[in-house]
PDB file of C-alpha atoms in Angstrom:
ATOM      1  CA  MET Q 183      -1.490 -12.566  10.335  1.00 74.00           C
ATOM      2  CA  PHE Q 184      -2.370  -8.821  10.236  1.00 83.00           C
ATOM      3  CA  ARG Q 185      -4.261  -7.263  12.330  1.00 84.00           C
ATOM      4  CA  SER Q 186      -2.352  -4.111  12.789  1.00 88.00           C
ATOM      5  CA  LEU Q 187      -0.802  -1.484  10.268  1.00 92.00           C
ATOM      6  CA  LEU Q 188       1.128   1.569  10.781  1.00 95.00           C
ATOM      7  CA  PHE Q 189       2.043   3.990   8.571  1.00 97.00           C
ATOM      8  CA  ILE Q 190       5.620   6.143   9.115  1.00 97.00           C
ATOM      9  CA  PRO Q 191       5.463   9.181   6.374  1.00 98.00           C
ATOM     10  CA  GLY Q 192       8.327   8.822   4.280  1.00 98.00           C
ATOM     11  CA  ASN Q 193       9.503  12.434   4.712  1.00 98.00           C
ATOM     12  CA  ASN Q 194      10.245  12.150   8.097  1.00 97.00           C
ATOM     13  CA  GLU Q 195      13.613  11.081   9.048  1.00 94.00           C
ATOM     14  CA  ARG Q 196      13.234  11.309  12.441  1.00 96.00           C
ATOM     15  CA  PHE Q 197       9.837   9.246  12.950  1.00 96.00           C
ATOM     16  CA  LEU Q 198      11.326   6.817  10.450  1.00 94.00           C
ATOM     17  CA  LYS Q 199      14.779   6.173  12.729  1.00 92.00           C
ATOM     18  CA  LYS Q 200      12.016   5.587  15.672  1.00 92.00           C
ATOM     19  CA  SER Q 201       9.958   2.486  13.654  1.00 91.00           C
ATOM     20  CA  THR Q 202      12.491   0.278  14.443  1.00 86.00           C
ATOM     21  CA  ASN Q 203      11.587   0.207  18.017  1.00 89.00           C
ATOM     22  CA  LEU Q 204       8.117   0.367  17.194  1.00 89.00           C
ATOM     23  CA  HIS Q 205       6.456  -3.737  16.448  1.00 89.00           C
ATOM     24  CA  PRO Q 206       2.966  -3.638  14.935  1.00 93.00           C
ATOM     25  CA  ASP Q 207       2.076  -6.382  12.222  1.00 93.00           C
ATOM     26  CA  ILE Q 208       2.995  -4.354   9.497  1.00 94.00           C
ATOM     27  CA  LEU Q 209       5.574  -1.533   9.012  1.00 94.00           C
ATOM     28  CA  CYS Q 210       4.138   0.899   6.208  1.00 97.00           C
ATOM     29  CA  PHE Q 211       6.115   4.201   5.239  1.00 98.00           C
ATOM     30  CA  ASP Q 212       4.450   6.256   2.888  1.00 98.00           C
ATOM     31  CA  LEU Q 213       5.653   8.411   0.139  1.00 99.00           C
ATOM     32  CA  GLU Q 214       2.088   9.322  -0.781  1.00 98.00           C
ATOM     33  CA  ASP Q 215      -0.956  10.242   1.714  1.00 95.00           C
ATOM     34  CA  SER Q 216       1.239  11.394   4.448  1.00 97.00           C
ATOM     35  CA  VAL Q 217       3.784  13.017   2.463  1.00 98.00           C
ATOM     36  CA  PRO Q 218       3.871  16.727  -0.071  1.00 98.00           C
ATOM     37  CA  ASN Q 219       4.046  16.540  -3.249  1.00 97.00           C
ATOM     38  CA  ASN Q 220       7.461  18.909  -2.751  1.00 98.00           C
ATOM     39  CA  GLU Q 221       8.392  16.488  -0.468  1.00 98.00           C
ATOM     40  CA  LYS Q 222       8.285  13.291  -2.466  1.00 98.00           C
ATOM     41  CA  VAL Q 223      12.177  12.563  -3.672  1.00 98.00           C
ATOM     42  CA  ILE Q 224      12.690  12.938  -0.491  1.00 98.00           C
ATOM     43  CA  ALA Q 225      10.942  10.826   1.283  1.00 98.00           C
ATOM     44  CA  ARG Q 226      11.478   8.193  -2.183  1.00 98.00           C
ATOM     45  CA  ASN Q 227      15.529   8.861  -0.822  1.00 97.00           C
ATOM     46  CA  LEU Q 228      15.292   8.467   2.786  1.00 97.00           C
ATOM     47  CA  VAL Q 229      13.286   5.753   3.030  1.00 97.00           C
ATOM     48  CA  GLY Q 230      15.123   3.785   0.150  1.00 96.00           C
ATOM     49  CA  GLU Q 231      17.972   5.095   1.661  1.00 95.00           C
ATOM     50  CA  PHE Q 232      16.786   3.482   5.402  1.00 93.00           C
ATOM     51  CA  LEU Q 233      15.024   0.025   3.760  1.00 93.00           C
ATOM     52  CA  SER Q 234      19.192  -0.165   3.011  1.00 91.00           C
ATOM     53  CA  SER Q 235      20.276   0.275   6.121  1.00 88.00           C
ATOM     54  CA  GLN Q 236      18.212  -1.951   8.250  1.00 76.00           C
ATOM     55  CA  GLU Q 237      19.197  -5.101   9.248  1.00 60.00           C
ATOM     56  CA  GLY Q 238      15.167  -6.370   9.342  1.00 54.00           C
ATOM     57  CA  ASN Q 239      12.504  -5.521  12.474  1.00 57.00           C
ATOM     58  CA  ASN Q 240      11.698  -9.674  12.342  1.00 67.00           C
ATOM     59  CA  GLU Q 241       8.940  -8.781  14.022  1.00 83.00           C
ATOM     60  CA  SER Q 242       6.450  -6.008  11.587  1.00 90.00           C
ATOM     61  CA  SER Q 243       6.462  -7.210   7.669  1.00 92.00           C
ATOM     62  CA  ILE Q 244       7.471  -4.508   6.328  1.00 94.00           C
ATOM     63  CA  TYR Q 245       5.879  -2.899   3.441  1.00 97.00           C
ATOM     64  CA  VAL Q 246       5.748   0.235   1.306  1.00 98.00           C
ATOM     65  CA  ARG Q 247       2.739   3.057   0.280  1.00 99.00           C
ATOM     66  CA  ILE Q 248       3.952   3.784  -3.248  1.00 99.00           C
ATOM     67  CA  ASN Q 249       2.730   7.040  -5.184  1.00 99.00           C
ATOM     68  CA  ALA Q 250      -0.652   6.262  -7.267  1.00 98.00           C
ATOM     69  CA  VAL Q 251      -0.843   4.480 -10.683  1.00 97.00           C
ATOM     70  CA  ASP Q 252      -1.795   7.665 -12.610  1.00 97.00           C
ATOM     71  CA  SER Q 253       0.701   9.764 -10.180  1.00 98.00           C
ATOM     72  CA  GLY Q 254       3.879   9.124 -12.989  1.00 97.00           C
ATOM     73  CA  LEU Q 255       5.988   8.435  -9.872  1.00 98.00           C
ATOM     74  CA  VAL Q 256       5.167   5.242  -9.341  1.00 98.00           C
ATOM     75  CA  ASP Q 257       8.187   3.269 -11.740  1.00 98.00           C
ATOM     76  CA  ASN Q 258      10.601   5.566  -9.331  1.00 98.00           C
ATOM     77  CA  ASP Q 259       9.094   4.558  -6.095  1.00 99.00           C
ATOM     78  CA  LEU Q 260       9.228   1.042  -7.636  1.00 99.00           C
ATOM     79  CA  GLU Q 261      13.158   1.769  -8.144  1.00 98.00           C
ATOM     80  CA  MET Q 262      14.364   3.175  -4.777  1.00 98.00           C
ATOM     81  CA  VAL Q 263      12.254   0.861  -2.611  1.00 98.00           C
ATOM     82  CA  LEU Q 264      12.282  -2.504  -3.700  1.00 97.00           C
ATOM     83  CA  LYS Q 265      15.335  -4.674  -1.939  1.00 94.00           C
ATOM     84  CA  GLU Q 266      16.529  -7.526  -0.257  1.00 90.00           C
ATOM     85  CA  GLY Q 267      13.707  -7.254   3.194  1.00 88.00           C
ATOM     86  CA  LEU Q 268      10.828  -5.849   1.629  1.00 94.00           C
ATOM     87  CA  ASP Q 269       7.658  -7.416   2.186  1.00 95.00           C
ATOM     88  CA  GLY Q 270       5.419  -5.623   0.161  1.00 98.00           C
ATOM     89  CA  ILE Q 271       3.882  -2.674  -1.748  1.00 99.00           C
ATOM     90  CA  VAL Q 272       0.780  -1.039  -0.869  1.00 99.00           C
ATOM     91  CA  LEU Q 273      -0.805   0.691  -3.801  1.00 99.00           C
ATOM     92  CA  PRO Q 274      -3.177   3.537  -3.357  1.00 99.00           C
ATOM     93  CA  LYS Q 275      -6.354   4.355  -5.072  1.00 98.00           C
ATOM     94  CA  ILE Q 276      -6.730   0.742  -7.428  1.00 99.00           C
ATOM     95  CA  SER Q 277      -9.783   0.390  -9.038  1.00 98.00           C
ATOM     96  CA  ASN Q 278      -8.968  -2.056 -11.556  1.00 99.00           C
ATOM     97  CA  ARG Q 279      -7.498  -6.026 -12.242  1.00 98.00           C
ATOM     98  CA  GLN Q 280      -5.037  -4.289 -14.166  1.00 99.00           C
ATOM     99  CA  GLN Q 281      -3.852  -0.970 -12.149  1.00 99.00           C
ATOM    100  CA  VAL Q 282      -2.556  -4.849 -10.120  1.00 99.00           C
ATOM    101  CA  ILE Q 283      -0.819  -6.606 -12.706  1.00 99.00           C
ATOM    102  CA  GLU Q 284       0.648  -3.476 -14.736  1.00 98.00           C
ATOM    103  CA  VAL Q 285       2.422  -3.008 -11.438  1.00 99.00           C
ATOM    104  CA  ILE Q 286       3.107  -6.719  -9.951  1.00 98.00           C
ATOM    105  CA  ASN Q 287       5.052  -6.655 -13.751  1.00 98.00           C
ATOM    106  CA  LYS Q 288       7.116  -3.413 -12.422  1.00 98.00           C
ATOM    107  CA  ILE Q 289       8.184  -5.355  -9.331  1.00 98.00           C
ATOM    108  CA  ASP Q 290       9.127  -8.689 -10.854  1.00 97.00           C
ATOM    109  CA  LEU Q 291      11.333  -7.103 -13.716  1.00 97.00           C
ATOM    110  CA  ILE Q 292      13.109  -5.114 -10.970  1.00 97.00           C
ATOM    111  CA  ILE Q 293      13.259  -8.178  -8.707  1.00 96.00           C
ATOM    112  CA  SER Q 294      14.931 -10.366 -10.654  1.00 95.00           C
ATOM    113  CA  GLU Q 295      16.992  -7.810 -12.258  1.00 95.00           C
ATOM    114  CA  ARG Q 296      18.336  -7.331  -8.719  1.00 94.00           C
ATOM    115  CA  ASN Q 297      18.401 -11.626  -7.761  1.00 92.00           C
ATOM    116  CA  ILE Q 298      15.843 -10.592  -4.670  1.00 90.00           C
ATOM    117  CA  GLY Q 299      15.030 -14.098  -3.674  1.00 81.00           C
ATOM    118  CA  SER Q 300      11.899 -12.589  -1.155  1.00 83.00           C
ATOM    119  CA  LYS Q 301       8.060 -12.573  -2.666  1.00 91.00           C
ATOM    120  CA  ILE Q 302       7.332  -9.065  -2.757  1.00 97.00           C
ATOM    121  CA  ARG Q 303       3.660  -8.854  -1.839  1.00 98.00           C
ATOM    122  CA  VAL Q 304       1.285  -5.955  -2.870  1.00 99.00           C
ATOM    123  CA  MET Q 305      -1.946  -4.893  -1.017  1.00 98.00           C
ATOM    124  CA  PRO Q 306      -4.271  -2.946  -2.914  1.00 99.00           C
ATOM    125  CA  SER Q 307      -5.784  -0.129  -0.932  1.00 99.00           C
ATOM    126  CA  ILE Q 308      -9.871   0.522  -2.556  1.00 99.00           C
ATOM    127  CA  GLU Q 309     -10.608   3.859  -2.646  1.00 98.00           C
ATOM    128  CA  THR Q 310     -12.764   4.988  -5.314  1.00 98.00           C
ATOM    129  CA  ALA Q 311     -16.401   4.189  -5.710  1.00 97.00           C
ATOM    130  CA  LYS Q 312     -14.683   2.147  -9.682  1.00 98.00           C
ATOM    131  CA  GLY Q 313     -12.845   0.368  -6.752  1.00 99.00           C
ATOM    132  CA  VAL Q 314     -15.610  -1.267  -4.545  1.00 98.00           C
ATOM    133  CA  ILE Q 315     -17.738  -2.194  -8.049  1.00 98.00           C
ATOM    134  CA  ASN Q 316     -13.872  -4.314  -9.017  1.00 99.00           C
ATOM    135  CA  ALA Q 317     -12.906  -5.216  -5.627  1.00 99.00           C
ATOM    136  CA  ASN Q 318     -13.802  -9.074  -6.114  1.00 98.00           C
ATOM    137  CA  SER Q 319     -11.150  -8.695  -9.410  1.00 99.00           C
ATOM    138  CA  ILE Q 320      -9.147  -7.234  -7.988  1.00 99.00           C
ATOM    139  CA  ALA Q 321      -8.334  -9.749  -5.059  1.00 99.00           C
ATOM    140  CA  SER Q 322      -7.905 -11.874  -7.338  1.00 98.00           C
ATOM    141  CA  ALA Q 323      -5.931 -10.425 -10.053  1.00 98.00           C
ATOM    142  CA  HIS Q 324      -2.559 -11.883  -9.107  1.00 98.00           C
ATOM    143  CA  GLY Q 325      -1.023 -14.696  -6.682  1.00 97.00           C
ATOM    144  CA  ASN Q 326       0.622 -11.840  -5.026  1.00 98.00           C
ATOM    145  CA  VAL Q 327      -2.538 -10.513  -3.885  1.00 98.00           C
ATOM    146  CA  ALA Q 328      -1.912 -10.320   0.266  1.00 97.00           C
ATOM    147  CA  ALA Q 329      -5.095  -8.166   0.696  1.00 97.00           C
ATOM    148  CA  LEU Q 330      -7.590  -5.436   0.182  1.00 98.00           C
ATOM    149  CA  ILE Q 331      -7.586  -2.191   2.455  1.00 97.00           C
ATOM    150  CA  PHE Q 332     -10.682  -0.103   2.712  1.00 97.00           C
ATOM    151  CA  GLY Q 333      -9.365   4.090   2.147  1.00 96.00           C
ATOM    152  CA  ILE Q 334     -12.269   5.008   4.096  1.00 92.00           C
ATOM    153  CA  PHE Q 335     -11.185   9.133   3.707  1.00 91.00           C
ATOM    154  CA  ASP Q 336     -10.900   8.556   0.164  1.00 95.00           C
ATOM    155  CA  PHE Q 337     -13.737   6.655  -0.442  1.00 95.00           C
ATOM    156  CA  LEU Q 338     -15.790   9.617   0.757  1.00 92.00           C
ATOM    157  CA  TYR Q 339     -14.046  12.193  -0.806  1.00 92.00           C
ATOM    158  CA  ASP Q 340     -15.119  10.531  -3.821  1.00 95.00           C
ATOM    159  CA  MET Q 341     -18.571  10.203  -2.872  1.00 93.00           C
ATOM    160  CA  ASN Q 342     -18.311  13.629  -2.860  1.00 92.00           C
ATOM    161  CA  VAL Q 343     -19.521  12.504   0.772  1.00 89.00           C
ATOM    162  CA  ASP Q 344     -19.400  15.458   3.194  1.00 84.00           C
ATOM    163  CA  VAL Q 345     -18.052  13.540   6.647  1.00 76.00           C
ATOM    164  CA  GLU Q 346     -19.098  16.062   8.926  1.00 78.00           C
ATOM    165  CA  TYR Q 347     -22.486  15.552   8.804  1.00 76.00           C
ATOM    166  CA  ASP Q 348     -21.823  12.073   6.876  1.00 69.00           C
ATOM    167  CA  ASP Q 349     -24.218   9.576   9.168  1.00 70.00           C
ATOM    168  CA  TYR Q 350     -22.310   6.000   7.847  1.00 71.00           C
ATOM    169  CA  MET Q 351     -24.256   5.015   6.211  1.00 77.00           C
ATOM    170  CA  SER Q 352     -22.227   6.059   3.169  1.00 80.00           C
ATOM    171  CA  TYR Q 353     -20.016   3.580   2.587  1.00 88.00           C
ATOM    172  CA  ASN Q 354     -21.359   0.324   4.636  1.00 91.00           C
ATOM    173  CA  TYR Q 355     -21.909  -1.090   1.614  1.00 94.00           C
ATOM    174  CA  ALA Q 356     -17.736  -0.514   0.828  1.00 95.00           C
ATOM    175  CA  ARG Q 357     -16.691  -2.124   4.144  1.00 95.00           C
ATOM    176  CA  SER Q 358     -18.916  -4.591   4.115  1.00 96.00           C
ATOM    177  CA  LYS Q 359     -18.225  -5.463   0.278  1.00 98.00           C
ATOM    178  CA  ILE Q 360     -14.664  -5.186   0.535  1.00 98.00           C
ATOM    179  CA  PRO Q 361     -13.786  -8.053   3.294  1.00 98.00           C
ATOM    180  CA  VAL Q 362     -15.948 -10.339   0.794  1.00 98.00           C
ATOM    181  CA  ASP Q 363     -14.483  -9.931  -1.505  1.00 98.00           C
ATOM    182  CA  ALA Q 364     -10.952 -10.132   0.098  1.00 98.00           C
ATOM    183  CA  ARG Q 365     -12.047 -13.284   1.634  1.00 98.00           C
ATOM    184  CA  ALA Q 366     -13.336 -15.231  -0.903  1.00 98.00           C
ATOM    185  CA  ALA Q 367     -10.098 -15.105  -3.042  1.00 98.00           C
ATOM    186  CA  ASP Q 368      -8.055 -16.027   0.320  1.00 98.00           C
ATOM    187  CA  ILE Q 369      -6.511 -12.737   1.367  1.00 98.00           C
ATOM    188  CA  TYR Q 370      -6.922 -10.723   4.112  1.00 96.00           C
ATOM    189  CA  ALA Q 371      -9.044  -7.231   4.401  1.00 96.00           C
ATOM    190  CA  LEU Q 372      -7.686  -3.923   6.054  1.00 93.00           C
TER     191      LEU Q 372
END
């Protein structure tokens, strides 16, 4: 069951080490929003090395949030972090099912080349108006989709909502639709 998701910035070695003492349902090492552009390679390397050195946190599922599919960083992110013991990948800023399928195909290729026995799940993060409209097809894109995540702040940015003056009505539709689409696909919504 997924009730709590804790993001750890991948460029902070101290936080990575401390994460071994934390036990949320999902521990997610972040290569995306919490990492400045000039530290993306550092974060990728730190997370990859950290994952290789760990025996595993038996109480938490271990995920990595890679960079967005249009960032040009996905292939390198996947090459560095796909290792035995990793439970899944968070896919940020997903707007259609084809993006999910393309990343899953890349994951499957790498894990078959490395003989990684465990199944790598994915959690697409819905952060745009297009993503909300396509959430149902994203949720059912592949059997390895474990959950949908609603990325509220990027969604509000995409919608040009001034969060300082928002009356919370601007995201009610998305906040209601995403869990329904996830439930219809028999997956979790976070």
